[in-house]
CSV table of C-alpha atoms and ligand atoms in Angstrom, one decimal:
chain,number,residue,atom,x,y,z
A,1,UNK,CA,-35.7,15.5,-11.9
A,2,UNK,CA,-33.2,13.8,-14.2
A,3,UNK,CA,-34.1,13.8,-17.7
A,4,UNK,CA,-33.6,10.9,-20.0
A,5,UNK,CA,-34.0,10.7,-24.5
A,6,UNK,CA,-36.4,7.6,-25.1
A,7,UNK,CA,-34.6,6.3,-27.7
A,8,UNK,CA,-35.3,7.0,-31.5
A,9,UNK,CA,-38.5,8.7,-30.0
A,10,UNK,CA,-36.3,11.1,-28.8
A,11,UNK,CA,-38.8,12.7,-26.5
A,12,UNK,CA,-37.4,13.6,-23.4
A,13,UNK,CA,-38.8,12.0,-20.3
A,14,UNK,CA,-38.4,11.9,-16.4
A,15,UNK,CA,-36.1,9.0,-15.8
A,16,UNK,CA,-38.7,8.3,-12.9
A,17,UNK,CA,-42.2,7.5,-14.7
A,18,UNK,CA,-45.3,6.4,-12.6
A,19,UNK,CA,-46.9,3.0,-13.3
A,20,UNK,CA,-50.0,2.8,-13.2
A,21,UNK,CA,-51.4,-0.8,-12.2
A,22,UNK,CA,-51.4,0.2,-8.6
A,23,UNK,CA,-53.9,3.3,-8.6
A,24,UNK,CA,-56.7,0.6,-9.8
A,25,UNK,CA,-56.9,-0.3,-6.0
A,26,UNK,CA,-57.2,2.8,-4.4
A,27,UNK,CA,-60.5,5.3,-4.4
A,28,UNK,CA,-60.5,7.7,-7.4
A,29,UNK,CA,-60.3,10.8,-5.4
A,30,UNK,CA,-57.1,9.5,-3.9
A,31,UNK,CA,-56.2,7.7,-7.3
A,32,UNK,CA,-56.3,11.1,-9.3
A,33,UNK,CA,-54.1,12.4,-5.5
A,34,UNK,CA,-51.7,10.3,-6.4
A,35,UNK,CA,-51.0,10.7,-10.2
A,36,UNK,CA,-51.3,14.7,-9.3
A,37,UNK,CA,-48.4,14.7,-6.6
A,38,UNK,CA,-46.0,12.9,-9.1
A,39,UNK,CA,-46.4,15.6,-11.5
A,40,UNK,CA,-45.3,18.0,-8.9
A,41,UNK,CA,-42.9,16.2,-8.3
A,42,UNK,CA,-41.4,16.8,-12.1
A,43,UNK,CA,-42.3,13.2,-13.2
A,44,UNK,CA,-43.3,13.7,-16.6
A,45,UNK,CA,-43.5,10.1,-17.9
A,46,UNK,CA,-46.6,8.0,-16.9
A,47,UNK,CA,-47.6,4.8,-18.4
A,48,UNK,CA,-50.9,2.8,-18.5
A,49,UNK,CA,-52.9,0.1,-20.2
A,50,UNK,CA,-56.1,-1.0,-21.7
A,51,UNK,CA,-56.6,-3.7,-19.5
A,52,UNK,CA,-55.9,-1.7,-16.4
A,53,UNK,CA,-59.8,-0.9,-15.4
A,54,UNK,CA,-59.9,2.4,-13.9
A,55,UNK,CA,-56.2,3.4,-14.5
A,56,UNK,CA,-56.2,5.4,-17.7
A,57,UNK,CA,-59.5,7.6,-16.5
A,58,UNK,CA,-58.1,8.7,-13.6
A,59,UNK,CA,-55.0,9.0,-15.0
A,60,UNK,CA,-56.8,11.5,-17.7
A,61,UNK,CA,-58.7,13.3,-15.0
A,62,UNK,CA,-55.5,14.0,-12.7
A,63,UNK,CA,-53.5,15.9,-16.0
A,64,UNK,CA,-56.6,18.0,-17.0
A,65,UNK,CA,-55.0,21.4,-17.9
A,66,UNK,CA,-51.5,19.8,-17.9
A,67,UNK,CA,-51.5,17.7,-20.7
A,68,UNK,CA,-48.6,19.1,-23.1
A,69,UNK,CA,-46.5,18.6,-19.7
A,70,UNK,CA,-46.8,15.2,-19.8
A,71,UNK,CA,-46.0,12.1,-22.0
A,72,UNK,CA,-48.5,9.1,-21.8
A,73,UNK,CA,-47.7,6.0,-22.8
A,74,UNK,CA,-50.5,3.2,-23.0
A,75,UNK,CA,-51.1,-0.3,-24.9
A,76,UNK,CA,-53.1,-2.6,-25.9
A,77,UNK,CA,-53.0,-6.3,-25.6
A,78,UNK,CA,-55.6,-6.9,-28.6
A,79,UNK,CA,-54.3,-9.4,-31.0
A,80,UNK,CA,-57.1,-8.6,-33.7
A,81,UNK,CA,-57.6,-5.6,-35.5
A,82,UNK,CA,-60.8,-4.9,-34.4
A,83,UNK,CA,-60.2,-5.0,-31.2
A,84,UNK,CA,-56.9,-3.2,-31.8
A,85,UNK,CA,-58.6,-0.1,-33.1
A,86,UNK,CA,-61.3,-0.2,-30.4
A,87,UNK,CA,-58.6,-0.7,-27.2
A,88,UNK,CA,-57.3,2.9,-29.0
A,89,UNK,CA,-60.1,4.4,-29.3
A,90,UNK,CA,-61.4,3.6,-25.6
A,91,UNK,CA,-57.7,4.9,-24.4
A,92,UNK,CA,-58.1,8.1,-26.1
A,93,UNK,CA,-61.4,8.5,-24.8
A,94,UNK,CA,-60.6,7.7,-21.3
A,95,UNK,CA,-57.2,9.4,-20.8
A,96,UNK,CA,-59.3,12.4,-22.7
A,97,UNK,CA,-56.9,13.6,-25.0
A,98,UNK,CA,-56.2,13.9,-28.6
A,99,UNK,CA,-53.3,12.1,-29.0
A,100,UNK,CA,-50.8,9.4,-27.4
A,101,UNK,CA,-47.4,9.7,-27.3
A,102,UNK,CA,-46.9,5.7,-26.9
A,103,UNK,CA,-48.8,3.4,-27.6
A,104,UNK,CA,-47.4,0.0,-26.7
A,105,UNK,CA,-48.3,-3.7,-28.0
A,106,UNK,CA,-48.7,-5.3,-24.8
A,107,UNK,CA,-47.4,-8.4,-23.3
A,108,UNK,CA,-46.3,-10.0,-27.1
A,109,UNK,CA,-44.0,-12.7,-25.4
A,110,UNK,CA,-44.2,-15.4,-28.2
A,111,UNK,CA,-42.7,-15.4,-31.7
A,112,UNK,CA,-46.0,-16.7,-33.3
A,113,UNK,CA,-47.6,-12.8,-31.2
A,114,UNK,CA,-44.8,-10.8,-32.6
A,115,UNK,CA,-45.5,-12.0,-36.3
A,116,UNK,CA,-49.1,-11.4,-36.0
A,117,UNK,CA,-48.2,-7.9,-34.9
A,118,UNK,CA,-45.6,-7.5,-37.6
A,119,UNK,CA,-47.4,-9.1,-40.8
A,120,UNK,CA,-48.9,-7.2,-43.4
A,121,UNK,CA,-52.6,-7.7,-42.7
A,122,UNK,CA,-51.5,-7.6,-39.1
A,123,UNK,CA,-51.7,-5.0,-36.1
A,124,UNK,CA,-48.6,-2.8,-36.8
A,125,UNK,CA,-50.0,-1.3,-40.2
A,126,UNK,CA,-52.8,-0.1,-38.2
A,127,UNK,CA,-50.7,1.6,-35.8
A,128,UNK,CA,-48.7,3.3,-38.3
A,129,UNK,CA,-52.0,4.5,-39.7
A,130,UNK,CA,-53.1,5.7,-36.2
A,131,UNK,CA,-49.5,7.8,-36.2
A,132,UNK,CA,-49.8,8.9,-40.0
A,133,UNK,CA,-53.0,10.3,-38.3
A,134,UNK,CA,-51.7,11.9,-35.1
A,135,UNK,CA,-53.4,9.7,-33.1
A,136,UNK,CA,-50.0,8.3,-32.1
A,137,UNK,CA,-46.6,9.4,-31.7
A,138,UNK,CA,-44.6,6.8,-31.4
A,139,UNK,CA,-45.2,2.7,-31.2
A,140,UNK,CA,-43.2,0.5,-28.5
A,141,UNK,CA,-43.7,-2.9,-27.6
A,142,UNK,CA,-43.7,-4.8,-23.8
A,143,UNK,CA,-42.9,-8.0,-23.2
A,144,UNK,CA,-41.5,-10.6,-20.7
A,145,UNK,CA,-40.2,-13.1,-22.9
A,146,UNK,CA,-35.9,-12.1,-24.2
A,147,UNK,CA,-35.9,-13.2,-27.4
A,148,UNK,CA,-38.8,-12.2,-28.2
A,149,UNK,CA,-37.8,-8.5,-27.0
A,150,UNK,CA,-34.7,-9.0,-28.9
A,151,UNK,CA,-36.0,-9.9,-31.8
A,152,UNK,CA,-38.7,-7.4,-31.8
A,153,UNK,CA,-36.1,-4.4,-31.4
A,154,UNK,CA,-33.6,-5.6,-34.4
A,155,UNK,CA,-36.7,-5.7,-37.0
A,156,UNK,CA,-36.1,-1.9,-36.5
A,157,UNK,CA,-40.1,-1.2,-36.1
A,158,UNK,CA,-40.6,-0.5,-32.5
A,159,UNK,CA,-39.4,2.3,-31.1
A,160,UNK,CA,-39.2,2.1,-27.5
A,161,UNK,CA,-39.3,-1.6,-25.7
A,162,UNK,CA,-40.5,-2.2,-21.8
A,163,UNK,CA,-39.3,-5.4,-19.9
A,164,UNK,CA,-38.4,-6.4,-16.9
A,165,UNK,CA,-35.1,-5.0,-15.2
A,166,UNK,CA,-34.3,-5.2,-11.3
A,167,UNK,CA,-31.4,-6.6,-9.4
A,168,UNK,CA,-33.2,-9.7,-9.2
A,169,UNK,CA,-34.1,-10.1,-12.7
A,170,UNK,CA,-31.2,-9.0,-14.4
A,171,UNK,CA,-30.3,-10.5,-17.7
A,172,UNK,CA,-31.3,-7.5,-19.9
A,173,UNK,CA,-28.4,-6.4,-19.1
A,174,UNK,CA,-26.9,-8.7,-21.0
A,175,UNK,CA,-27.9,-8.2,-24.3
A,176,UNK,CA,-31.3,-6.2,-24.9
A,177,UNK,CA,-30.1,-3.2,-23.5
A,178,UNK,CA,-26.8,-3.2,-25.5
A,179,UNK,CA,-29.2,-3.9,-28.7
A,180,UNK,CA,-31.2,-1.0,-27.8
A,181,UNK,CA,-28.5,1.4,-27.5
A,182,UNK,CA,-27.3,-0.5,-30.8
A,183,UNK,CA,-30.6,-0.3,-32.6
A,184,UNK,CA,-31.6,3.4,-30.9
A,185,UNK,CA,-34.3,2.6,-29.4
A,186,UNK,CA,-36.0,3.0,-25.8
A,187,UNK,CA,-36.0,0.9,-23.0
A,188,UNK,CA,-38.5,1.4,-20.4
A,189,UNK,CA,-38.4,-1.0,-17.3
A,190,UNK,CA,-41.5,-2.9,-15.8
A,191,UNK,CA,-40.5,-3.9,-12.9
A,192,UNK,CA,-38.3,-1.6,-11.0
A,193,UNK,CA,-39.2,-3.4,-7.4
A,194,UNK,CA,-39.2,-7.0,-9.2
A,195,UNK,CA,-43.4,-6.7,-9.3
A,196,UNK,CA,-43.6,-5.4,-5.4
A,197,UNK,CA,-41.2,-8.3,-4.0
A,198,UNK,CA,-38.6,-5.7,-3.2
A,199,UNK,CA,-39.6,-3.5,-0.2
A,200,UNK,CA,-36.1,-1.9,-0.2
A,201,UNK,CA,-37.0,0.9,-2.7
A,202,UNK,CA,-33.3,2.6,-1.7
A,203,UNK,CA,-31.3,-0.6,-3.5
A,204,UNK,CA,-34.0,-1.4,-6.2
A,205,UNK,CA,-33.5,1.9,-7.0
A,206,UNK,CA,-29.5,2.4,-7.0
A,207,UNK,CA,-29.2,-1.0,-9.0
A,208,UNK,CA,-31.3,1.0,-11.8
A,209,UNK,CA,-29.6,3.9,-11.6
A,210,UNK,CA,-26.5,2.3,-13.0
A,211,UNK,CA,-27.9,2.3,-16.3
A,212,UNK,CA,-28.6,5.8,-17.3
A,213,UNK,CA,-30.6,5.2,-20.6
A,214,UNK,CA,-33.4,3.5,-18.4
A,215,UNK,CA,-36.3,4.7,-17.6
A,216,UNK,CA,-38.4,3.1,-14.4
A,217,UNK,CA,-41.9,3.0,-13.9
A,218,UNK,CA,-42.5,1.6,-10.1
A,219,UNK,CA,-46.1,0.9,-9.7
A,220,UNK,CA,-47.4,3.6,-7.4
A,221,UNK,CA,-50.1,3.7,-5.0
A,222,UNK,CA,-49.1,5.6,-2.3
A,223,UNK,CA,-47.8,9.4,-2.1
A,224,UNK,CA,-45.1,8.2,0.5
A,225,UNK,CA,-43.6,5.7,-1.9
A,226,UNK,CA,-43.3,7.9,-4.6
A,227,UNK,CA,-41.9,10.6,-2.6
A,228,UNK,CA,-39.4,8.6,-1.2
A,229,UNK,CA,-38.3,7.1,-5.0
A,230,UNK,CA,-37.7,11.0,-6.0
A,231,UNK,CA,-35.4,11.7,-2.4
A,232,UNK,CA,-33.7,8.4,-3.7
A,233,UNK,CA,-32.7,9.5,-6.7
A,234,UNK,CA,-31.2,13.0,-5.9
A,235,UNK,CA,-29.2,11.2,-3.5
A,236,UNK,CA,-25.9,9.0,-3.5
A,237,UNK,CA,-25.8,6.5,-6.7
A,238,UNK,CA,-23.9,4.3,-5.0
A,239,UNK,CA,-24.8,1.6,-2.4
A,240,UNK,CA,-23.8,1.6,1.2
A,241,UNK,CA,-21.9,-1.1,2.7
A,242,UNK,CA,-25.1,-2.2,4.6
A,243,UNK,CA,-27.6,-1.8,1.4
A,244,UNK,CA,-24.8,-4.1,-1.1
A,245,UNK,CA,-24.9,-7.0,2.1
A,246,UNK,CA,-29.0,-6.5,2.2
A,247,UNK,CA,-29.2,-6.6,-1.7
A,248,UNK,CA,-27.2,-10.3,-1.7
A,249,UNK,CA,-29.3,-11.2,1.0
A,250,UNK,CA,-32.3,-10.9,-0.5
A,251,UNK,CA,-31.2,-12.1,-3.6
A,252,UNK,CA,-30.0,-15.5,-2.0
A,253,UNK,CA,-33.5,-15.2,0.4
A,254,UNK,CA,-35.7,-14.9,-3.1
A,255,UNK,CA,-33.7,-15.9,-6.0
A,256,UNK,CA,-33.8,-19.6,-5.6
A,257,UNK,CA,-37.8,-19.1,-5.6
A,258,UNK,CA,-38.6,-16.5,-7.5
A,259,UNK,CA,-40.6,-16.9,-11.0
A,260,UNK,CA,-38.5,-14.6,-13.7
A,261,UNK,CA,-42.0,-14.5,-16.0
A,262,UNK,CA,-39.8,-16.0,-19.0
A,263,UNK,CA,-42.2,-18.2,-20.0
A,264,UNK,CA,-39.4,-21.1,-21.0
A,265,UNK,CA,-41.4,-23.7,-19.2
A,266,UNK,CA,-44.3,-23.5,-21.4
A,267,UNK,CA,-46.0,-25.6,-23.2
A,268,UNK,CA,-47.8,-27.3,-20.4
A,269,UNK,CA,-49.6,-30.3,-21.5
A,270,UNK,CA,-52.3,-28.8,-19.4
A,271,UNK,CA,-52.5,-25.7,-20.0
A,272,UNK,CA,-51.8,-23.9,-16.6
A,273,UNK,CA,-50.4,-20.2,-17.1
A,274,UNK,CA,-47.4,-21.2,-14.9
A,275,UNK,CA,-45.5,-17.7,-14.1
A,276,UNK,CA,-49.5,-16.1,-13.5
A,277,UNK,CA,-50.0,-18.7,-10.8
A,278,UNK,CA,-46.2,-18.2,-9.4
A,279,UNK,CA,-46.3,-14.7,-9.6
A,280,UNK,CA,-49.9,-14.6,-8.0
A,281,UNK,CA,-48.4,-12.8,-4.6
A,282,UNK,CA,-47.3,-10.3,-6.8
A,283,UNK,CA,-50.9,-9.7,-8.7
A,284,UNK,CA,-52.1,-9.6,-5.0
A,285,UNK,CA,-50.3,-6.5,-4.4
A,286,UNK,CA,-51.5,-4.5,-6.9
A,287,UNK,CA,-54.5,-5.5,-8.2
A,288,UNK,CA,-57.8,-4.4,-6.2
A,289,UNK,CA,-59.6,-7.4,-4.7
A,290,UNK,CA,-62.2,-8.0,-7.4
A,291,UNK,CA,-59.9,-8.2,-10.2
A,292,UNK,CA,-57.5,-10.2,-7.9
A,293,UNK,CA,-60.4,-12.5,-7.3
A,294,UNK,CA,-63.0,-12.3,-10.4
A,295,UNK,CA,-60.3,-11.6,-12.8
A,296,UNK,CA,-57.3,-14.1,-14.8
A,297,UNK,CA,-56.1,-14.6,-11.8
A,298,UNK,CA,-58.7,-17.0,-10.4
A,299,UNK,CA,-59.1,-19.4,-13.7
A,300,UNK,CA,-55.2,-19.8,-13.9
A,301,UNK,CA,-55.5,-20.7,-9.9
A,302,UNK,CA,-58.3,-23.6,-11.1
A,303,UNK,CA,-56.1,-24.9,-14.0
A,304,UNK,CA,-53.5,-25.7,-10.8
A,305,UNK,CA,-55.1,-28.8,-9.6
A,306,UNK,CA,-55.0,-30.1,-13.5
A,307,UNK,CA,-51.3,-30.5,-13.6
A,308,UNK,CA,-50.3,-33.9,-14.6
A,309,UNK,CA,-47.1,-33.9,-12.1
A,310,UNK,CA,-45.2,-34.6,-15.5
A,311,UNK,CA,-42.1,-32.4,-14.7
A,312,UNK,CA,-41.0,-31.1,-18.3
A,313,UNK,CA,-42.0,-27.3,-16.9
A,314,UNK,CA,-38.9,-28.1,-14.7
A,315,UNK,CA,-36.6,-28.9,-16.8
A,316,UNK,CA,-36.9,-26.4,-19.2
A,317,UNK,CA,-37.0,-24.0,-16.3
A,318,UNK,CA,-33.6,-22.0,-16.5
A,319,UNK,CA,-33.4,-21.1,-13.0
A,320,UNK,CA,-34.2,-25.1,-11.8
A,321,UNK,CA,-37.9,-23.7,-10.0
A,322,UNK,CA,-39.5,-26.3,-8.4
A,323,UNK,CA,-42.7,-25.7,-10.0
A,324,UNK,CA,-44.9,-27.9,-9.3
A,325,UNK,CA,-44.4,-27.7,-5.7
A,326,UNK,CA,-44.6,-23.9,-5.8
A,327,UNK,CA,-48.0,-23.9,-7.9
A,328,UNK,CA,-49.4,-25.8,-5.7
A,329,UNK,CA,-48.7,-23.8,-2.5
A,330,UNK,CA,-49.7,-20.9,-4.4
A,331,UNK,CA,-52.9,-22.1,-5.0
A,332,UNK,CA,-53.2,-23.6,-1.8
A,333,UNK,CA,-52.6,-19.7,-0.5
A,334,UNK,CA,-54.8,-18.3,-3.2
A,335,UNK,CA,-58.2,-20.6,-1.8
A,336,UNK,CA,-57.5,-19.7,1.4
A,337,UNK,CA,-57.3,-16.1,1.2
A,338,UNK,CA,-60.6,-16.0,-1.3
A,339,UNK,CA,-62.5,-18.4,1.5
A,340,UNK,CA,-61.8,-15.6,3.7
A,341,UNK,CA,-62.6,-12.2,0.6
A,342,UNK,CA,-66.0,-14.6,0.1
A,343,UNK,CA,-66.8,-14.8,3.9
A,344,UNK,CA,-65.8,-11.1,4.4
A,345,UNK,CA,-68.2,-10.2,1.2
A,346,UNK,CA,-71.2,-12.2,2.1
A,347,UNK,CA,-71.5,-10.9,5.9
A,348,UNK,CA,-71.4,-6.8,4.2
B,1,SF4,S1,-45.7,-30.7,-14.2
B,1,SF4,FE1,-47.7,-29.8,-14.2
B,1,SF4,S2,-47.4,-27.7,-14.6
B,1,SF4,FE2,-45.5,-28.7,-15.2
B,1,SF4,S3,-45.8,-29.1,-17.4
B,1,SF4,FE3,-46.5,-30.9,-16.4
B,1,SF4,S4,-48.7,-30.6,-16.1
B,1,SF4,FE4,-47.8,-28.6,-16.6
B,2,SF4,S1,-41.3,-21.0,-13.8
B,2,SF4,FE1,-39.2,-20.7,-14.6
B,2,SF4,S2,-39.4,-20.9,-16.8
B,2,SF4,FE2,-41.5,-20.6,-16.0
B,2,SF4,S3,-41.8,-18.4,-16.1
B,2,SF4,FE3,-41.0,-18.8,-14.1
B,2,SF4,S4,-38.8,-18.6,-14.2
B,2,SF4,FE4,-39.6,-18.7,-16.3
């Protein structure tokens, strides 16, 4: 297993980490499987979340004994103190350790979030207690939103930064990765298979591997997957002839429709979470069945037939989505399939 220096962290971690949205779906004997073959399979990384139900339990009960092998990374998405210190609490409890080597402010993809992390009363003092106390190693930030990553890696206070990064969603390319080599600090990716809409794991995976600072945590819920990420990467960097055609193919086949989670087309006047109800297909991969359907995703779903047909979400889109034709198919696909979970649930 390659070996890559998380920025100003400078732990060393697999350039392969594990994800771990996926596992929620699965039972927790196969779960704690799962998370137990990618450390035998030299991945050292392995990232998590507060709001990820079950994942940071079994994530904690598949490195008992092997914890100073591994470094976790988790986050919270709290945006008050209390909460804050509570979320870190409840992780350290769960994962069943002493310490974390990450701990991550998740999903801060608006300037008005980043400020309430950053400002004196705000969450960020609390952190650096939580590290002055060994609680915490290191602090990094996620977020899906560029300028807001940008901005949150040149105030010089996070020290790793996780966003989105696939041959479909490209533009950190651009610029944040250049200011994180700039600024020293780590760059972890979110979405290695673009959020499960990439099945080719052999191209998603080359694209990556082009950028050897970066370190990529698929989502994994099944042994085979991982398995065959790990052959991937001891094999050629380079794309084949065939893989290169496939990889404009599917950029062509998805790109046109395909929701970037940016969040440039907000405000709505009506409030509708836009890139949760486009990226609902994704969600539907990876989340298990009641959080798919009792969870965010079903109020966002409702909020669809609210829309006002007004258009500005399209014209501040940058990749010209036609939103409000998509939102509604995708809740038009979202009550059909939860008719059918609601008819399969009842006749149990
Ligand atoms: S068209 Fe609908 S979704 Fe778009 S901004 Fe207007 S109300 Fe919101
Ligand atoms: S609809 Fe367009 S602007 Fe809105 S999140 Fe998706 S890609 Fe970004």
């Amino acid at each position: 297993m390659e070996f890559v220096r998380l920025g100003r962290t400078n732990m060393m971690v697999s350039r392969l980490g594990f994800g771990g949205i996926p596992i929620q779906r699965l039972s927790e004997e196969d779960a704690v499987a799962v998370v137990k073959r990618c450390l035998d399979l030299g991945i050292t990384f392995l990232d998590t979340a507060n709001g990820y139900t079950t994942s940071e339990e079994r994530i904690g009960k598949a490195i008992a004994g092997r914890r100073e092998k591994v470094t976790l990374a988790t986050k919270s998405g709290a945006r008050n103190r209390e909460d804050f210190e509570k979320h870190m609490k409840l992780s350290l409890k769960r994962l069943g350790v002493d310490y974390i080597d990450l701990y991550q402010f998740h999903g801060v993809n608006d300037f008005k979030s980043l400020e309430g992390v950053l400002a004196p009363d705000g969450l960020m003092p609390l952190a650096e207690q939580a590290k002055k106390a060994g609680l915490i190693r290191h602090i990094g930030i996620t977020s899906h939103q560029i300028d807001v990553a940008k901005k949150a890696v040149q105030t010089d206070r996070f020290e790793t930064v996780m966003f989105p990064f696939n041959f479909l969603t490209p533009e950190a390319a651009d610029e944040l990765l250049p200011l994180c080599r700039q600024h020293d600090v780590g760059f972890i990716d979110m979405k290695a298979m673009a959020g499960g809409m990439v099945d080719n794991a052999s191209i998603a995976i080359k694209f990556l591997r082009k950028f050897p600072e970066v370190v990529m945590i698929p989502g994994i819920e099944k042994i085979a997957e991982i398995e065959e990420i790990a052959a991937i990467l001891q094999g050629p960097i380079e794309m084949t002839a065939a893989e290169l055609e496939e990889m404009e193919k599917i950029k062509k086949e998805l790109g046109s429709r395909f929701c970037h989670r940016c969040d440039y087309c907000q405000p709505c006047k009506s409030q509708i979470p836009i890139s949760t109800v486009m990226c609902s297909g994704s969600f539907y991969k990876r989340l298990p069945p009641e959080g798919f359907y009792g969870g965010f995703v079903a109020p966002a779903m409702a909020k669809v037939a609210e829309c006002l047909d007004c258009g500005e979400c399209e014209e501040r889109c940058p990749y010209n989505l036609p939103i409000r034709e998509m939102i509604k198919e995708q809740a038009d696909w979202y009550a059909g399939l939860k008719r059918e979970y609601e008819e399969r649930v009842g006749c149990r």
